[in-house]
XYZ file of C-alpha atoms in Angstrom:
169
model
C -22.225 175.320 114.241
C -19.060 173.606 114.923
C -17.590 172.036 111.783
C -18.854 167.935 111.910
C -21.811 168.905 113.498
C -25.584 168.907 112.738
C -27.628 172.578 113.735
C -28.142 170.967 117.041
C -24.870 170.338 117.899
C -24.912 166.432 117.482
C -21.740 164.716 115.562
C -22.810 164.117 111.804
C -21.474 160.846 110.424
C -20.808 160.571 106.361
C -20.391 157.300 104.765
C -18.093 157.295 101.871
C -17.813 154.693 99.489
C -15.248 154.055 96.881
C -15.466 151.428 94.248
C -12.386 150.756 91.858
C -13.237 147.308 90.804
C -11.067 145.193 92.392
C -10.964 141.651 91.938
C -9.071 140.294 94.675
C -9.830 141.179 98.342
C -6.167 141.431 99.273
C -5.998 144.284 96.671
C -8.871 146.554 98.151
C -7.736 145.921 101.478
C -3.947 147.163 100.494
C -5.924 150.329 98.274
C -8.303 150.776 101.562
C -5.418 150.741 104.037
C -3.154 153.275 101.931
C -6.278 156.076 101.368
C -6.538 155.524 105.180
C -2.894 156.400 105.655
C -2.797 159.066 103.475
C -6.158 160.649 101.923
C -8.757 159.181 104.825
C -6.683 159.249 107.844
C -9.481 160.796 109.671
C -12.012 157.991 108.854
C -12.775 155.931 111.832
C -14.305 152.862 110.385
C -12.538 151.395 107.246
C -14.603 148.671 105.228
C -14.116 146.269 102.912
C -17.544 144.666 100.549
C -18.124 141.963 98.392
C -19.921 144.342 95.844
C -21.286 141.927 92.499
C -17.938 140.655 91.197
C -15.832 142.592 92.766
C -14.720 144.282 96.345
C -15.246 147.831 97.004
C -14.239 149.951 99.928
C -16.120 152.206 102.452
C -14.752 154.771 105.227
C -16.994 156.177 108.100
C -15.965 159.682 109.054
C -17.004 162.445 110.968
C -18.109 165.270 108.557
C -18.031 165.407 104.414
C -14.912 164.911 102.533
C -13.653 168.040 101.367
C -14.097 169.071 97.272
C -10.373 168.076 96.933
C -10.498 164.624 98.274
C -13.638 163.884 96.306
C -11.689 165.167 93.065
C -8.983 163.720 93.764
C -10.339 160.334 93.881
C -12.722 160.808 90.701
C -9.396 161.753 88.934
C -7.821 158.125 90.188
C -10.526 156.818 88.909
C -12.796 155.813 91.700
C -16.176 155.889 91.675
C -17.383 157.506 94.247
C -20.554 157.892 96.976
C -21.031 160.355 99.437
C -23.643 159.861 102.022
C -24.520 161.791 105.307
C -27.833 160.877 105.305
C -28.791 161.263 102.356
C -27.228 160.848 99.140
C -24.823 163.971 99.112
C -22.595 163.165 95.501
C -22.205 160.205 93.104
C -19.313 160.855 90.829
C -16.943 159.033 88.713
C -17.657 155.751 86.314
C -21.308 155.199 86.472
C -20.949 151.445 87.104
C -18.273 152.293 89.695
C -20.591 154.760 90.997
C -23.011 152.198 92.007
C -20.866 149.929 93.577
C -19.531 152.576 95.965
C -23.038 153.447 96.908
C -23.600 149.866 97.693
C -20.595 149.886 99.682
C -21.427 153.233 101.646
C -25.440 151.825 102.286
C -23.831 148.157 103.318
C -21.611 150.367 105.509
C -24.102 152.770 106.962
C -26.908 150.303 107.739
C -24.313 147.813 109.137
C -25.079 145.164 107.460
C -21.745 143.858 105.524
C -18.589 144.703 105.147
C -14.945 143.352 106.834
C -13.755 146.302 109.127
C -9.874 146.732 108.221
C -9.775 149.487 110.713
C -12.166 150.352 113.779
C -12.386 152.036 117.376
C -10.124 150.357 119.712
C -8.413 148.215 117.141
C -4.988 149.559 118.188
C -5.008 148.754 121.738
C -5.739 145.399 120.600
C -2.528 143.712 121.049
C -1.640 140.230 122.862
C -4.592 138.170 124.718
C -7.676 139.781 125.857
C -10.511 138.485 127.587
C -13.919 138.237 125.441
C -15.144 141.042 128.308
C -12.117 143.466 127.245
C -12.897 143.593 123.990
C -16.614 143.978 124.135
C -15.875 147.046 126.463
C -13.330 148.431 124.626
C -13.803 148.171 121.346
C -15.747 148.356 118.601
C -16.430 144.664 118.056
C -20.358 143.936 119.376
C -19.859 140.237 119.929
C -17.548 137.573 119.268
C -18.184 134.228 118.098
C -18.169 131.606 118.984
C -19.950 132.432 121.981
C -18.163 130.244 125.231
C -15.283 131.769 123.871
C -13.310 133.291 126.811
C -9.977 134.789 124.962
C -8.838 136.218 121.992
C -5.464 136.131 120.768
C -5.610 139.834 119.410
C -2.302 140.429 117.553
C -3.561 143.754 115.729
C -4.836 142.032 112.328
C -8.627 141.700 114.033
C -11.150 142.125 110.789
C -14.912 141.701 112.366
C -17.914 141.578 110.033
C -20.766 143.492 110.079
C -23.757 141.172 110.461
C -27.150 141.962 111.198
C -26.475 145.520 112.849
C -23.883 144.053 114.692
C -19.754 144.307 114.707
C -19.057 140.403 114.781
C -15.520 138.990 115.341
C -15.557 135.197 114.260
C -12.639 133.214 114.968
């Protein structure tokens, strides 16, 4: 079985969530981004959630963290969710724990979250027709709809709403 692969040779898809308790969104996007550039860079989807009081962080990726990464997060205190599925580990501060579970489920069933990083983000540069984007990228719609161009300077962040990658301008 090739590694990030299920028994029939499909691509698996983990959801991990992270939860330090952040207050302000600006913070959890700056923690979100940095894991991405250095822990997570594999993750292809990079979420921010309104979780309770506070904003937690979720990362889609292609197969399970490894022990290391998971350790090394409970020991910066995260709590932590990992979920391929099924509920694989919930670690760390119990309270913390929760909120990253919430955060992985919002992720994984698409229903909230502020993508910080997603497929074809990076090409995403200058004005693009509505079309372009829809084709390719990530982003499932954008609103409002009549809209015919988006002035895409690289700092897109669509919603997930209702199943759906929404970028609302």
């Amino acid at each position: 079985m090739a590694e990030g692969t299920d028994p029939r040779g499909r691509a698996m898809t983990t959801w991990l969530g992270l939860n330090a308790g952040h207050d302000d969104p600006r913070t959890a996007d700056q923690t979100a981004l940095a894991l991405y550039e250095t822990l997570l860079f594999h993750a292809q989807v990079v979420c921010v959630h309104a979780v309770e009081d506070h904003h937690a962080m979720s990362f889609r990726l292609t197969d399970d963290p490894s022990e290391n990464t998971v350790s090394t997060l409970i020991e910066r205190g995260y709590g932590v969710a990992v979920h391929n599925g099924s509920l694989q580990r919930l670690a760390g501060p119990e309270q913390l724990a929760r909120g990253a579970l919430r955060a992985a489920l919002a992720h994984r069933d698409r229903k909230e979250g502020r993508a910080l990083r997603f497929p074809g983000q990076r090409s995403l540069r200058g004005r693009y027709g509505v079309s372009d984007i829809l084709a390719f990228s990530a982003i499932d719609e954008v609103l409002p709809h009549g809209v015919q161009s988006v002035d895409a300077r690289g700092d897109l962040q669509p919603r997930f709403i209702n199943g759906k990658l929404v970028l609302s301008l």
